[in-house]
mmCIF file of N, CA and C in Angstrom:
data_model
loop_
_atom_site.group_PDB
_atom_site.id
_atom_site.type_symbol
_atom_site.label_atom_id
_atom_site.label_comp_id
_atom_site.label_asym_id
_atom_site.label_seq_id
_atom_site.Cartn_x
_atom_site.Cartn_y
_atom_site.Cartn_z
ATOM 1 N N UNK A 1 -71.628 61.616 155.461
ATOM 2 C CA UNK A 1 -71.517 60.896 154.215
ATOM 3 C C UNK A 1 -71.707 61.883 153.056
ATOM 4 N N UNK A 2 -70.817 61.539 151.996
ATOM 5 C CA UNK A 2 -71.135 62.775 151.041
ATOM 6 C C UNK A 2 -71.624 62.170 149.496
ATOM 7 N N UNK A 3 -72.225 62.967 149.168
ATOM 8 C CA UNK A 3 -73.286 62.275 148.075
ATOM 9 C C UNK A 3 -72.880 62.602 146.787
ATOM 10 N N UNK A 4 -72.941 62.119 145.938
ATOM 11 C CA UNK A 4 -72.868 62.583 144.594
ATOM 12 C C UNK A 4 -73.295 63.999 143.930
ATOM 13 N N UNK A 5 -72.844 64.749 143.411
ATOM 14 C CA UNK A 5 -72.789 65.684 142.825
ATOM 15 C C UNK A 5 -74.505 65.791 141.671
ATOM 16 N N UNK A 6 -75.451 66.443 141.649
ATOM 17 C CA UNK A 6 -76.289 66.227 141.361
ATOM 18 C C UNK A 6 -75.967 67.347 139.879
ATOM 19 N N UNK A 7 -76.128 66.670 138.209
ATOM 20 C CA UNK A 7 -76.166 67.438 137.315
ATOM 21 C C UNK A 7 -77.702 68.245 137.174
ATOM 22 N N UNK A 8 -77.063 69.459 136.916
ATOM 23 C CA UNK A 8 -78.395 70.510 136.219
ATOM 24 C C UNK A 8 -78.515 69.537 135.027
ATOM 25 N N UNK A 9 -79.836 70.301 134.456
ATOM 26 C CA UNK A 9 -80.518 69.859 133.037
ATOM 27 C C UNK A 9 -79.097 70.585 132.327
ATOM 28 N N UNK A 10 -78.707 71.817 132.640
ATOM 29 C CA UNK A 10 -77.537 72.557 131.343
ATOM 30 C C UNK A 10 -76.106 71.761 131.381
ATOM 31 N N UNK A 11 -76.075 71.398 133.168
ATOM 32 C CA UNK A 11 -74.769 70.239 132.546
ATOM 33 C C UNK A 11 -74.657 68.791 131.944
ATOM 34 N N UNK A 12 -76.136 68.328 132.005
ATOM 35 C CA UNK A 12 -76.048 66.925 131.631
ATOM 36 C C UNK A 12 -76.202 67.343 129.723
ATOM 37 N N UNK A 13 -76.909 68.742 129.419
ATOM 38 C CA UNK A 13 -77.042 69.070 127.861
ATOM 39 C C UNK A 13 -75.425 69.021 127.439
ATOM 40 N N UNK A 14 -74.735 69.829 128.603
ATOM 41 C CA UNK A 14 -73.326 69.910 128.051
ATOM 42 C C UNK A 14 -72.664 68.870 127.867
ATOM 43 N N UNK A 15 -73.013 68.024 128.396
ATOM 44 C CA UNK A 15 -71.903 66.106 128.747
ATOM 45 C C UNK A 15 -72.705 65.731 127.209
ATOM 46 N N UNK A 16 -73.952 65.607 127.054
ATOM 47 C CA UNK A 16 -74.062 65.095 126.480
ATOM 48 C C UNK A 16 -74.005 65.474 124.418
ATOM 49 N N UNK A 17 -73.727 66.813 124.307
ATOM 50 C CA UNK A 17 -72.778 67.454 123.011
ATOM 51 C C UNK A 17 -71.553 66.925 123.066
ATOM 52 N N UNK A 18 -70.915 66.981 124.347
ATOM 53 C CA UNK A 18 -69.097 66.409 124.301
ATOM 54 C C UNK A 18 -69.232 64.850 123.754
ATOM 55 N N UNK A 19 -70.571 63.822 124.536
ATOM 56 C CA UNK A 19 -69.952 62.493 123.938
ATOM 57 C C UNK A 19 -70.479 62.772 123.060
ATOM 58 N N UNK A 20 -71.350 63.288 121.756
ATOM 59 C CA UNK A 20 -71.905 63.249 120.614
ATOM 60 C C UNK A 20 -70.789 63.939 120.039
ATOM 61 N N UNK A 21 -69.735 64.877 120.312
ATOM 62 C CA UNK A 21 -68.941 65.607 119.375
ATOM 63 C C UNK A 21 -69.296 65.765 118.404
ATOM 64 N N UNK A 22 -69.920 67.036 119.003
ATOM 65 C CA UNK A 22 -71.276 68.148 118.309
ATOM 66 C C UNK A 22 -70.226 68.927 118.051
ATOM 67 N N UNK A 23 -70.168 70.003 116.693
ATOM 68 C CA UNK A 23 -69.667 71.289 116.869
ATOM 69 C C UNK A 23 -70.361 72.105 117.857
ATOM 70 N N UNK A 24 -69.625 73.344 118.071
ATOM 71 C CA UNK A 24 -70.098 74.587 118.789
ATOM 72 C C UNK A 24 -71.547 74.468 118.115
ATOM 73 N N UNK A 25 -72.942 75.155 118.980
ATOM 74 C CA UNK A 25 -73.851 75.470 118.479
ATOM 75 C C UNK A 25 -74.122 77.328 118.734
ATOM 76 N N UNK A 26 -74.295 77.710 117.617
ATOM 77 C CA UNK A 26 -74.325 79.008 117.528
ATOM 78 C C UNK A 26 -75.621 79.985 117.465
ATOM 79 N N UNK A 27 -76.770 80.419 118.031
ATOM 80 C CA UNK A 27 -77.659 80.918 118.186
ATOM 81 C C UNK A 27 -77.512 82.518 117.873
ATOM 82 N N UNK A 28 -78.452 82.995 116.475
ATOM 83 C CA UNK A 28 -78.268 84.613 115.831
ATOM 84 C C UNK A 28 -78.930 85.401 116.697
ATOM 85 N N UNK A 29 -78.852 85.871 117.232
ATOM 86 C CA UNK A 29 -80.052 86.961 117.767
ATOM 87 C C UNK A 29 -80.324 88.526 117.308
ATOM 88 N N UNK A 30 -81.143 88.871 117.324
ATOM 89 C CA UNK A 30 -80.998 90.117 116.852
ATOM 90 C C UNK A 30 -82.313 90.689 116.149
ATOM 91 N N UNK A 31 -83.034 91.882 115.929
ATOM 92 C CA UNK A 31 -84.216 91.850 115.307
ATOM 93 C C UNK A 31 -84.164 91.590 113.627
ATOM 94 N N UNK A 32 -85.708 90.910 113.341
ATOM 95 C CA UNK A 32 -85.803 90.696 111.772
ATOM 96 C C UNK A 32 -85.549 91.918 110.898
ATOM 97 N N UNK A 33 -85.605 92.831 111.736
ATOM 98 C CA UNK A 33 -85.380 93.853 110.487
ATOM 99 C C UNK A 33 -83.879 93.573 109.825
ATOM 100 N N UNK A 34 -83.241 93.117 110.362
ATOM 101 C CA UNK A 34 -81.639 92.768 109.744
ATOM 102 C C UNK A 34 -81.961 91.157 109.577
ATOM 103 N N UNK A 35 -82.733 90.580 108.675
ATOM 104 C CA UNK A 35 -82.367 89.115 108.445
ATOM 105 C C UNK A 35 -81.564 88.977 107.558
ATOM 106 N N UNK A 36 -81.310 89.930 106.531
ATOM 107 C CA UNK A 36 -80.138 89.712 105.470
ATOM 108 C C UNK A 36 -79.365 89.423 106.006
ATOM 109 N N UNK A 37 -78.769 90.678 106.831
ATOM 110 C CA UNK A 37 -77.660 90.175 108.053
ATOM 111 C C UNK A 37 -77.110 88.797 108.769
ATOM 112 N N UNK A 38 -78.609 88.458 109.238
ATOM 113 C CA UNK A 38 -78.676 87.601 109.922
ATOM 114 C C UNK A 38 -78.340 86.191 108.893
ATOM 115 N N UNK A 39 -78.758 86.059 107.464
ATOM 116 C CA UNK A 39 -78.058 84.846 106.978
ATOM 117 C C UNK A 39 -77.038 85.076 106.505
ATOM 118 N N UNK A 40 -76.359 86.433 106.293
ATOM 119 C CA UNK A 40 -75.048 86.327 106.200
ATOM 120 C C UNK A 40 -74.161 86.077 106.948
ATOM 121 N N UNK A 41 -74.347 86.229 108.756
ATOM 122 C CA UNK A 41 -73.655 85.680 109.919
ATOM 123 C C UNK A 41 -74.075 83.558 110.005
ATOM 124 N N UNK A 42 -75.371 83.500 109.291
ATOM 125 C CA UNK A 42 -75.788 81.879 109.114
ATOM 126 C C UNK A 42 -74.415 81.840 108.214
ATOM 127 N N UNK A 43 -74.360 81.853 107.073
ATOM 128 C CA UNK A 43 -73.321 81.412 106.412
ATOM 129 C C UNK A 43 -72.492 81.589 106.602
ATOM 130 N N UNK A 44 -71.816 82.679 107.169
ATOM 131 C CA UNK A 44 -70.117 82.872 107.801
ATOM 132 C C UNK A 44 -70.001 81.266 109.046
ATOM 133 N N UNK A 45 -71.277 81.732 109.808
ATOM 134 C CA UNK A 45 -70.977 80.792 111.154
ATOM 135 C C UNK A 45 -70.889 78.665 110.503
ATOM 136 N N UNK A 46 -71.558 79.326 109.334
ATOM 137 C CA UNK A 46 -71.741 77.756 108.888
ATOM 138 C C UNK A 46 -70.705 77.271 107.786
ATOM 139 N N UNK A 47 -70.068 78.208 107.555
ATOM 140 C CA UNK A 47 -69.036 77.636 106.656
ATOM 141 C C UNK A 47 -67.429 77.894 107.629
ATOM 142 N N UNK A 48 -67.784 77.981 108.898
ATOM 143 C CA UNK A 48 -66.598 77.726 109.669
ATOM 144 C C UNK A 48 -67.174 76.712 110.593
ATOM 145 N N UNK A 49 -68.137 75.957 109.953
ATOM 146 C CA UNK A 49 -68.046 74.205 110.824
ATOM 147 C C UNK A 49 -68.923 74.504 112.297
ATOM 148 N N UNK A 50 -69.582 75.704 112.613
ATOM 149 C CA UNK A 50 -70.393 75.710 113.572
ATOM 150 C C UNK A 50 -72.285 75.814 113.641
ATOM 151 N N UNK A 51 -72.683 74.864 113.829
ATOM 152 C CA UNK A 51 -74.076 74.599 113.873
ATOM 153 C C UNK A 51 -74.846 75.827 114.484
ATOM 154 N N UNK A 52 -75.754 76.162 113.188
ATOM 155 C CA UNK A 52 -76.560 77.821 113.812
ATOM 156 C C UNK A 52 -77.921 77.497 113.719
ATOM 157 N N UNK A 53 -78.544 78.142 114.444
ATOM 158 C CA UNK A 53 -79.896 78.058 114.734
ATOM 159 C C UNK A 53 -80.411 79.756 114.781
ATOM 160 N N UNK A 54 -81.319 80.116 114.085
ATOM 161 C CA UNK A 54 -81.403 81.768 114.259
ATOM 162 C C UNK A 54 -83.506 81.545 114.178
ATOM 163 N N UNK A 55 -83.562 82.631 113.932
ATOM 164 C CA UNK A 55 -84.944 83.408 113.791
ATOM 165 C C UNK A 55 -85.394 82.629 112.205
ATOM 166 N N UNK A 56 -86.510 82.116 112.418
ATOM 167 C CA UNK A 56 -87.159 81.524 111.273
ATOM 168 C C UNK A 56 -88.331 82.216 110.450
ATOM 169 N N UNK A 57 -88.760 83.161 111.445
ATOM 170 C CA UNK A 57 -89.809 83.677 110.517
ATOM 171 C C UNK A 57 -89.783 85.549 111.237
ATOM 172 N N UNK A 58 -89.812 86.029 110.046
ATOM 173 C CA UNK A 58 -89.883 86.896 109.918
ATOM 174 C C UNK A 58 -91.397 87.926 110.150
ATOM 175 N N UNK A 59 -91.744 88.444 111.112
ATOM 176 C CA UNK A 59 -93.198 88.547 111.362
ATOM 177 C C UNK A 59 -93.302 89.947 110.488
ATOM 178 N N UNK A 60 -92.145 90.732 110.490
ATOM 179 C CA UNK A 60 -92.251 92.423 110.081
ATOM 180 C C UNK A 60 -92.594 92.201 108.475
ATOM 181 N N UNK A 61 -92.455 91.127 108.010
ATOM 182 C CA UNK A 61 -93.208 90.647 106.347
ATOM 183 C C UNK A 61 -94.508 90.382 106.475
ATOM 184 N N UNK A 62 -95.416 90.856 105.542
ATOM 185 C CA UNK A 62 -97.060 90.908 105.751
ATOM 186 C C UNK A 62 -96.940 89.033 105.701
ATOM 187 N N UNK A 63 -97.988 88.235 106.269
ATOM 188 C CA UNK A 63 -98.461 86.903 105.318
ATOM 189 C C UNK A 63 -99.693 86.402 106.475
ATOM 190 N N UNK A 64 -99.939 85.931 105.685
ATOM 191 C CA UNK A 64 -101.609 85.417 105.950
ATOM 192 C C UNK A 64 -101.565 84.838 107.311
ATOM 193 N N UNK A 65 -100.372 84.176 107.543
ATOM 194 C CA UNK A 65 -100.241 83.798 108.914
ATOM 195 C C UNK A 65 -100.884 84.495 110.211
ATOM 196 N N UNK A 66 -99.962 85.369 110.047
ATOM 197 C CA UNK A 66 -100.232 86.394 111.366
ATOM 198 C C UNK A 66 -100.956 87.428 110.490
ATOM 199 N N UNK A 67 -101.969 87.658 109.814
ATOM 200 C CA UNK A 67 -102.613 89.090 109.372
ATOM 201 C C UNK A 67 -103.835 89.700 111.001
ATOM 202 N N UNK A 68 -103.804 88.549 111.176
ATOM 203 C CA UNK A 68 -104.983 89.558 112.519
ATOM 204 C C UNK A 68 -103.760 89.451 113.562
ATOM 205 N N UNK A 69 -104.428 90.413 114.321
ATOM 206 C CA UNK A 69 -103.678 91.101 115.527
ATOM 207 C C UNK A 69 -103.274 89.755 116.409
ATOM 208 N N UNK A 70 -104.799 89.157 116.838
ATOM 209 C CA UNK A 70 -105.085 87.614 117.902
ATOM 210 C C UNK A 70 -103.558 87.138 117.572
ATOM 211 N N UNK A 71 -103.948 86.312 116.450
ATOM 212 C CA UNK A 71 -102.942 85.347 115.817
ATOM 213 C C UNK A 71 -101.392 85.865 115.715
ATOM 214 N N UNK A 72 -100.978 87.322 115.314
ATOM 215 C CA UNK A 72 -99.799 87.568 115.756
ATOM 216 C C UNK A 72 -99.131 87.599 116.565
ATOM 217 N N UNK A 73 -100.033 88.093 118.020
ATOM 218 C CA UNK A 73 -99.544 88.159 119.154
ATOM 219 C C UNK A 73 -99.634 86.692 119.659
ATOM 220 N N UNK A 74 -100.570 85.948 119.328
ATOM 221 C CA UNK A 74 -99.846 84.636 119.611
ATOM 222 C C UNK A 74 -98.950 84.067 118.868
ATOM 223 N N UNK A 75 -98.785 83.747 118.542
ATOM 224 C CA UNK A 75 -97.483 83.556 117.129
ATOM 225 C C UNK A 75 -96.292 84.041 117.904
ATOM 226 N N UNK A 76 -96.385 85.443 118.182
ATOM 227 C CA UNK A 76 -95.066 86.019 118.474
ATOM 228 C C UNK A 76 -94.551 85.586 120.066
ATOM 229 N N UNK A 77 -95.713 85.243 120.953
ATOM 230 C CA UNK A 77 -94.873 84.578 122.251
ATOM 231 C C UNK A 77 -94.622 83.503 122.064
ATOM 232 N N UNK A 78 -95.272 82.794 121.124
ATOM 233 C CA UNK A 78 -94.504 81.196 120.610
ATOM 234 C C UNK A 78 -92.901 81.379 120.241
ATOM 235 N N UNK A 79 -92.995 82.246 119.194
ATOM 236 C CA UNK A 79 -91.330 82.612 118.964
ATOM 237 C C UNK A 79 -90.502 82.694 119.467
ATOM 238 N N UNK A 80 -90.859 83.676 120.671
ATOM 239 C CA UNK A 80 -89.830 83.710 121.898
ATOM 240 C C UNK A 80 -89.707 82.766 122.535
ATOM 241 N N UNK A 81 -90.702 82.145 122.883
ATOM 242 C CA UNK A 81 -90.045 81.327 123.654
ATOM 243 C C UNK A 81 -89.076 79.820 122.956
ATOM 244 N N UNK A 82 -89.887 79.783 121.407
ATOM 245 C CA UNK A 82 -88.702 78.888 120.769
ATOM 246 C C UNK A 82 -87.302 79.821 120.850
ATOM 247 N N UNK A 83 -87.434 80.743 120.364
ATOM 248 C CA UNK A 83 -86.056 81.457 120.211
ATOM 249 C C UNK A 83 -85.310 81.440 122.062
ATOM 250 N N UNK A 84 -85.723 81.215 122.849
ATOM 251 C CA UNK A 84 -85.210 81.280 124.073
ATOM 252 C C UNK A 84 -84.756 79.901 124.502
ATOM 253 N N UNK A 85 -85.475 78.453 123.901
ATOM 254 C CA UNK A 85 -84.962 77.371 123.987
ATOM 255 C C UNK A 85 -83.564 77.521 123.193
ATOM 256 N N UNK A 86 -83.880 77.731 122.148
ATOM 257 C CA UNK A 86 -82.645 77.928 120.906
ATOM 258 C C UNK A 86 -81.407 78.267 121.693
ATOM 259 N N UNK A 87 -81.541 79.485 122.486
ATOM 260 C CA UNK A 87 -80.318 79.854 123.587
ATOM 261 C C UNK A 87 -79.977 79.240 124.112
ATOM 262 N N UNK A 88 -80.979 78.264 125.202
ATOM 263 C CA UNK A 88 -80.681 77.802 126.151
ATOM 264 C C UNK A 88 -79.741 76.335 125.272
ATOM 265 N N UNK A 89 -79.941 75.913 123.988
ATOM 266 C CA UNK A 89 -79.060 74.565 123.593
ATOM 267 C C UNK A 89 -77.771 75.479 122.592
ATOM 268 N N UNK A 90 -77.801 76.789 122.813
ATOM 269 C CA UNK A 90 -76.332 76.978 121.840
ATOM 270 C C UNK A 90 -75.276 77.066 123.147
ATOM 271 N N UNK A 91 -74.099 77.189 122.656
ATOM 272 C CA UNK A 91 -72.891 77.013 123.050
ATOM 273 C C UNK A 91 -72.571 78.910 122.973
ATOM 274 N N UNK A 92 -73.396 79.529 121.801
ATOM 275 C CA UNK A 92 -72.639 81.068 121.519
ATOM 276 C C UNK A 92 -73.579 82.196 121.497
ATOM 277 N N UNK A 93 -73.929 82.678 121.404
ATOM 278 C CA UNK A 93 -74.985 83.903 121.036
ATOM 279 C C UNK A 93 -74.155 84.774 120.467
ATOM 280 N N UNK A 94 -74.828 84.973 118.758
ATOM 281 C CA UNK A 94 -74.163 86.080 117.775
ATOM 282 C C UNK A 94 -75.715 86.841 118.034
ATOM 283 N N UNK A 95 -75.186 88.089 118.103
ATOM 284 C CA UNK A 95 -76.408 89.515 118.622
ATOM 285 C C UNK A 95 -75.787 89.821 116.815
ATOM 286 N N UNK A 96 -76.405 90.152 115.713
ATOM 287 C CA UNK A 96 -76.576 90.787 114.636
ATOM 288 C C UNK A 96 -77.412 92.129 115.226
ATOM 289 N N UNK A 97 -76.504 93.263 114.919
ATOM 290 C CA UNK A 97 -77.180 94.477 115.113
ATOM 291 C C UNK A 97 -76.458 95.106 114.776
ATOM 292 N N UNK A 98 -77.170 95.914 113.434
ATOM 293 C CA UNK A 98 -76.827 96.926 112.267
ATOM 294 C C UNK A 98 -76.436 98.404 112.606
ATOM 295 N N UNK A 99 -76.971 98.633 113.680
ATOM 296 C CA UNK A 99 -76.920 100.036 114.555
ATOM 297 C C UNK A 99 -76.374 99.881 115.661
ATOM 298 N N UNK A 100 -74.563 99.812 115.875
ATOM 299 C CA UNK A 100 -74.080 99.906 117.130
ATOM 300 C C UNK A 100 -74.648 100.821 118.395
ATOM 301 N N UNK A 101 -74.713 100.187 119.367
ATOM 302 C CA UNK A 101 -75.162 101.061 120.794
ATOM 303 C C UNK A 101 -76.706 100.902 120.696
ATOM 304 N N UNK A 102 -77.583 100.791 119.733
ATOM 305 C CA UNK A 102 -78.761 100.321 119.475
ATOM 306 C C UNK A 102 -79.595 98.641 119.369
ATOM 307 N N UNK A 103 -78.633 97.923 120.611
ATOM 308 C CA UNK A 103 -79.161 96.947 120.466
ATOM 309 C C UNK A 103 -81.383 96.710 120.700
ATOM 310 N N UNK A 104 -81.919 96.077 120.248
ATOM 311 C CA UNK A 104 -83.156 96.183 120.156
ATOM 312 C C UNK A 104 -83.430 95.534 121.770
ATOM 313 N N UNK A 105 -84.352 96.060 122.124
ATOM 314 C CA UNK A 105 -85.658 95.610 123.734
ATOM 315 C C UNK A 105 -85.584 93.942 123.645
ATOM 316 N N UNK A 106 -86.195 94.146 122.843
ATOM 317 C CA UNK A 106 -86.337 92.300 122.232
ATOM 318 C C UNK A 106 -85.219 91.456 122.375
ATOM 319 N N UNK A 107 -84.286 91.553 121.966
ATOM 320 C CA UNK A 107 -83.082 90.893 121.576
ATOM 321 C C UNK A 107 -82.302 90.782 123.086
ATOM 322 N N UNK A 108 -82.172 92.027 123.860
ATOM 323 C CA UNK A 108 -81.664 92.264 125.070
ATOM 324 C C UNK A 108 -82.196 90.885 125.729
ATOM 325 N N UNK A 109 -83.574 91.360 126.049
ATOM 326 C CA UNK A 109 -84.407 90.544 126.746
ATOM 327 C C UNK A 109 -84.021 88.781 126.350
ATOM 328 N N UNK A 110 -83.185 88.381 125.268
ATOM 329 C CA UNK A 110 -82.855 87.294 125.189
ATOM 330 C C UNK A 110 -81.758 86.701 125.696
ATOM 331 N N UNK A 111 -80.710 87.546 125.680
ATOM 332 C CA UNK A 111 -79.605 87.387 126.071
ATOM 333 C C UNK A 111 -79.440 86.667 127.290
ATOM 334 N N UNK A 112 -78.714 86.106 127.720
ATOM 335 C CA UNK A 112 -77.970 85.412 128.893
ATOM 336 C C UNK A 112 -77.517 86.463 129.620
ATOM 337 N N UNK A 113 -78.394 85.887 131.461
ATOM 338 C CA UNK A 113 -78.117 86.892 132.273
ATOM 339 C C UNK A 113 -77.359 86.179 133.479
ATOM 340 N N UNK A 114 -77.068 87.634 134.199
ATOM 341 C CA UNK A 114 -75.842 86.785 135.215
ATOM 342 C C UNK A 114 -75.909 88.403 136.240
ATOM 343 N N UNK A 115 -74.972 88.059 136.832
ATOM 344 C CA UNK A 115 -74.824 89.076 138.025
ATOM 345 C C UNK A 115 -74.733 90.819 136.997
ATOM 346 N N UNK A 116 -73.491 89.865 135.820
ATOM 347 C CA UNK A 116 -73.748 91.134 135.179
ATOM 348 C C UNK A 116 -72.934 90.482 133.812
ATOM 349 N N UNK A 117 -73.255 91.679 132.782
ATOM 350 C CA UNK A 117 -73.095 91.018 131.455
ATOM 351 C C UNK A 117 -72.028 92.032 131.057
ATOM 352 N N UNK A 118 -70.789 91.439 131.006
ATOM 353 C CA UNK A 118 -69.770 92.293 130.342
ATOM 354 C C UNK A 118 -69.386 92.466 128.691
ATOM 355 N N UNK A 119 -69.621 93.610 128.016
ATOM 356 C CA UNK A 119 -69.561 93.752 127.015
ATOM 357 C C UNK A 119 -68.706 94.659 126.347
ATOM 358 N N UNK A 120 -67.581 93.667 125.290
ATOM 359 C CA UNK A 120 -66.519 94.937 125.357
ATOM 360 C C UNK A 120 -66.646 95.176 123.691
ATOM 361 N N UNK A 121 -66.664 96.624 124.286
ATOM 362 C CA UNK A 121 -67.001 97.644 122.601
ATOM 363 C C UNK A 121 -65.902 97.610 121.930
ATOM 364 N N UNK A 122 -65.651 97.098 121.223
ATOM 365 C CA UNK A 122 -64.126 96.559 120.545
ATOM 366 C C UNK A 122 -64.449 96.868 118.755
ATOM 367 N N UNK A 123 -63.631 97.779 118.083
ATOM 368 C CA UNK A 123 -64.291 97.023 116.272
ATOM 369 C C UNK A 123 -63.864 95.883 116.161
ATOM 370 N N UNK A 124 -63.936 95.085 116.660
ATOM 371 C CA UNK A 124 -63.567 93.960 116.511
ATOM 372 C C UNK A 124 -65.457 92.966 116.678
ATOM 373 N N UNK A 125 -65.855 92.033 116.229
ATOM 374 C CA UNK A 125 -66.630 91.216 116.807
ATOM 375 C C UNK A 125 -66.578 90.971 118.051
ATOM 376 N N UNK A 126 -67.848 91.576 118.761
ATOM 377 C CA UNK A 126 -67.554 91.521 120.142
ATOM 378 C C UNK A 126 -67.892 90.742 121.177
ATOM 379 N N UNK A 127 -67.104 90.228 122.239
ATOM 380 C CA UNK A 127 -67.530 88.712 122.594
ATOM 381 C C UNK A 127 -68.116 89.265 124.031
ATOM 382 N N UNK A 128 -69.014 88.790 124.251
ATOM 383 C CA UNK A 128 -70.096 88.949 125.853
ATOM 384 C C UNK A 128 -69.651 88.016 127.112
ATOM 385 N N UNK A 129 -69.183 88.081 127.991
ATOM 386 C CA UNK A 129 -69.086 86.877 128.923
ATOM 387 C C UNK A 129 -70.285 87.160 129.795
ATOM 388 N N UNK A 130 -70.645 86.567 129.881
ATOM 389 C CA UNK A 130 -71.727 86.584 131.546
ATOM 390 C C UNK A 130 -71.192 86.184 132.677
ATOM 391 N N UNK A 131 -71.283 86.704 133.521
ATOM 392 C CA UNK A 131 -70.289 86.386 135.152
ATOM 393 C C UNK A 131 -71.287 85.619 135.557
ATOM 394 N N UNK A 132 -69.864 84.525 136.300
ATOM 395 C CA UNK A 132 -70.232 83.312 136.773
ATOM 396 C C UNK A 132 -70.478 82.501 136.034
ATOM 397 N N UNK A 133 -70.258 82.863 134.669
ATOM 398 C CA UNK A 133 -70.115 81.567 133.761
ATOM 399 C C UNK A 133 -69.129 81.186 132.877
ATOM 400 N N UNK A 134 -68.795 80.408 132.380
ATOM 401 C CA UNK A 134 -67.711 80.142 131.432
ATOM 402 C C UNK A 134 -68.066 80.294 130.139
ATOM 403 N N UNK A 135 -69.419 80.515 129.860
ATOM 404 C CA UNK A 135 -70.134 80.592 128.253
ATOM 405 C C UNK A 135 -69.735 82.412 127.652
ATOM 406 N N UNK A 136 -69.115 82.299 126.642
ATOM 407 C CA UNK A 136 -68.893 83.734 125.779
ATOM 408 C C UNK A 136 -70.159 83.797 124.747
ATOM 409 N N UNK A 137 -71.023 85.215 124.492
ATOM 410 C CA UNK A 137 -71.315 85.755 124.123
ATOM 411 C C UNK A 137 -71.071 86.399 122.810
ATOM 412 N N UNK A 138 -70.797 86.420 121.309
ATOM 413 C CA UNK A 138 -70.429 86.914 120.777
ATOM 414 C C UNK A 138 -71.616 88.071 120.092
ATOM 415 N N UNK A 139 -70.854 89.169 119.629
ATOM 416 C CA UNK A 139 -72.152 90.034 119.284
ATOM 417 C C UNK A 139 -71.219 90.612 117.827
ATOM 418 N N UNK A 140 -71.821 90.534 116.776
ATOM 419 C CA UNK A 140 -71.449 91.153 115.493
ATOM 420 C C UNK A 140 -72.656 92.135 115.611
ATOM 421 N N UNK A 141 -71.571 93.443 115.399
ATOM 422 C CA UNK A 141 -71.731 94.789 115.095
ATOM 423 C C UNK A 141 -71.521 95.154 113.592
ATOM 424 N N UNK A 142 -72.411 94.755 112.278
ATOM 425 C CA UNK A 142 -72.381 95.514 110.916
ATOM 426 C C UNK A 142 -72.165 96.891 110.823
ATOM 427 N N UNK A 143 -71.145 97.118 110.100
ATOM 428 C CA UNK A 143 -71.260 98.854 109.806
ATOM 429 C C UNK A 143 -72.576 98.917 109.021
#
């Protein structure tokens, strides 16, 4: 007897953007040291009709928040791991990184992994596929 097809949590997220006819959701990645960057890819990505979600706080700016060490370093695994949900509900990953071939530790470590991550060095905006999946990767490279 054969049974029904059992959805992951990522395909029932996906069914359920298609019946909401959600735009694409677009996730920035990339370190704060480029946040200028980073809302200038917010506004490109958002004035072509696609929903972005990026990095909200900037830790490399002094503020009372995080001034002791304790509190930063907690603070900062909170981040990640919001910033890693953030991935897991976009549709795209834009990598903002100002220094081609210099993508940051951090940022890597976010990315979508797979058997292997193909990345083509193009001047062009460069799109990431991950094998074994159908999800593209995009990575803007700033001169």
């Amino acid at each position: 007897m054969s049974y029904p097809h059992q959805l992951t949590p990522e395909e029932k997220l996906a069914d359920a953007k298609k019946l909401l006819s959600l735009p694409r959701i677009v996730v920035i990645c990339g370190s704060t040291r480029f946040m200028t960057e980073m809302n200038e890819a917010d506004l490109q990505e958002t004035k072509a009709g696609r929903i972005v979600v990026k990095p909200g706080i900037d830790m490399k700016s002094p503020r009372a928040l995080w001034s002791s060490p304790a509190e930063a370093e907690a603070l900062k695994v909170r981040l990640d791991d919001l910033h890693r949900a953030k991935i897991q509900l976009a549709d795209e990953v834009l990598v903002v990184n100002v220094r081609p071939g210099s993508l940051a530790r951090g940022a890597r470590g976010h990315l979508p992994s797979g058997p292997a991550l193909c990345i083509d060095r193009s001047p062009s905006p460069l799109w990431v596929k991950s094998e074994g999946t159908s999800e593209f990767v995009s990575l803007l490279l700033a001169a």
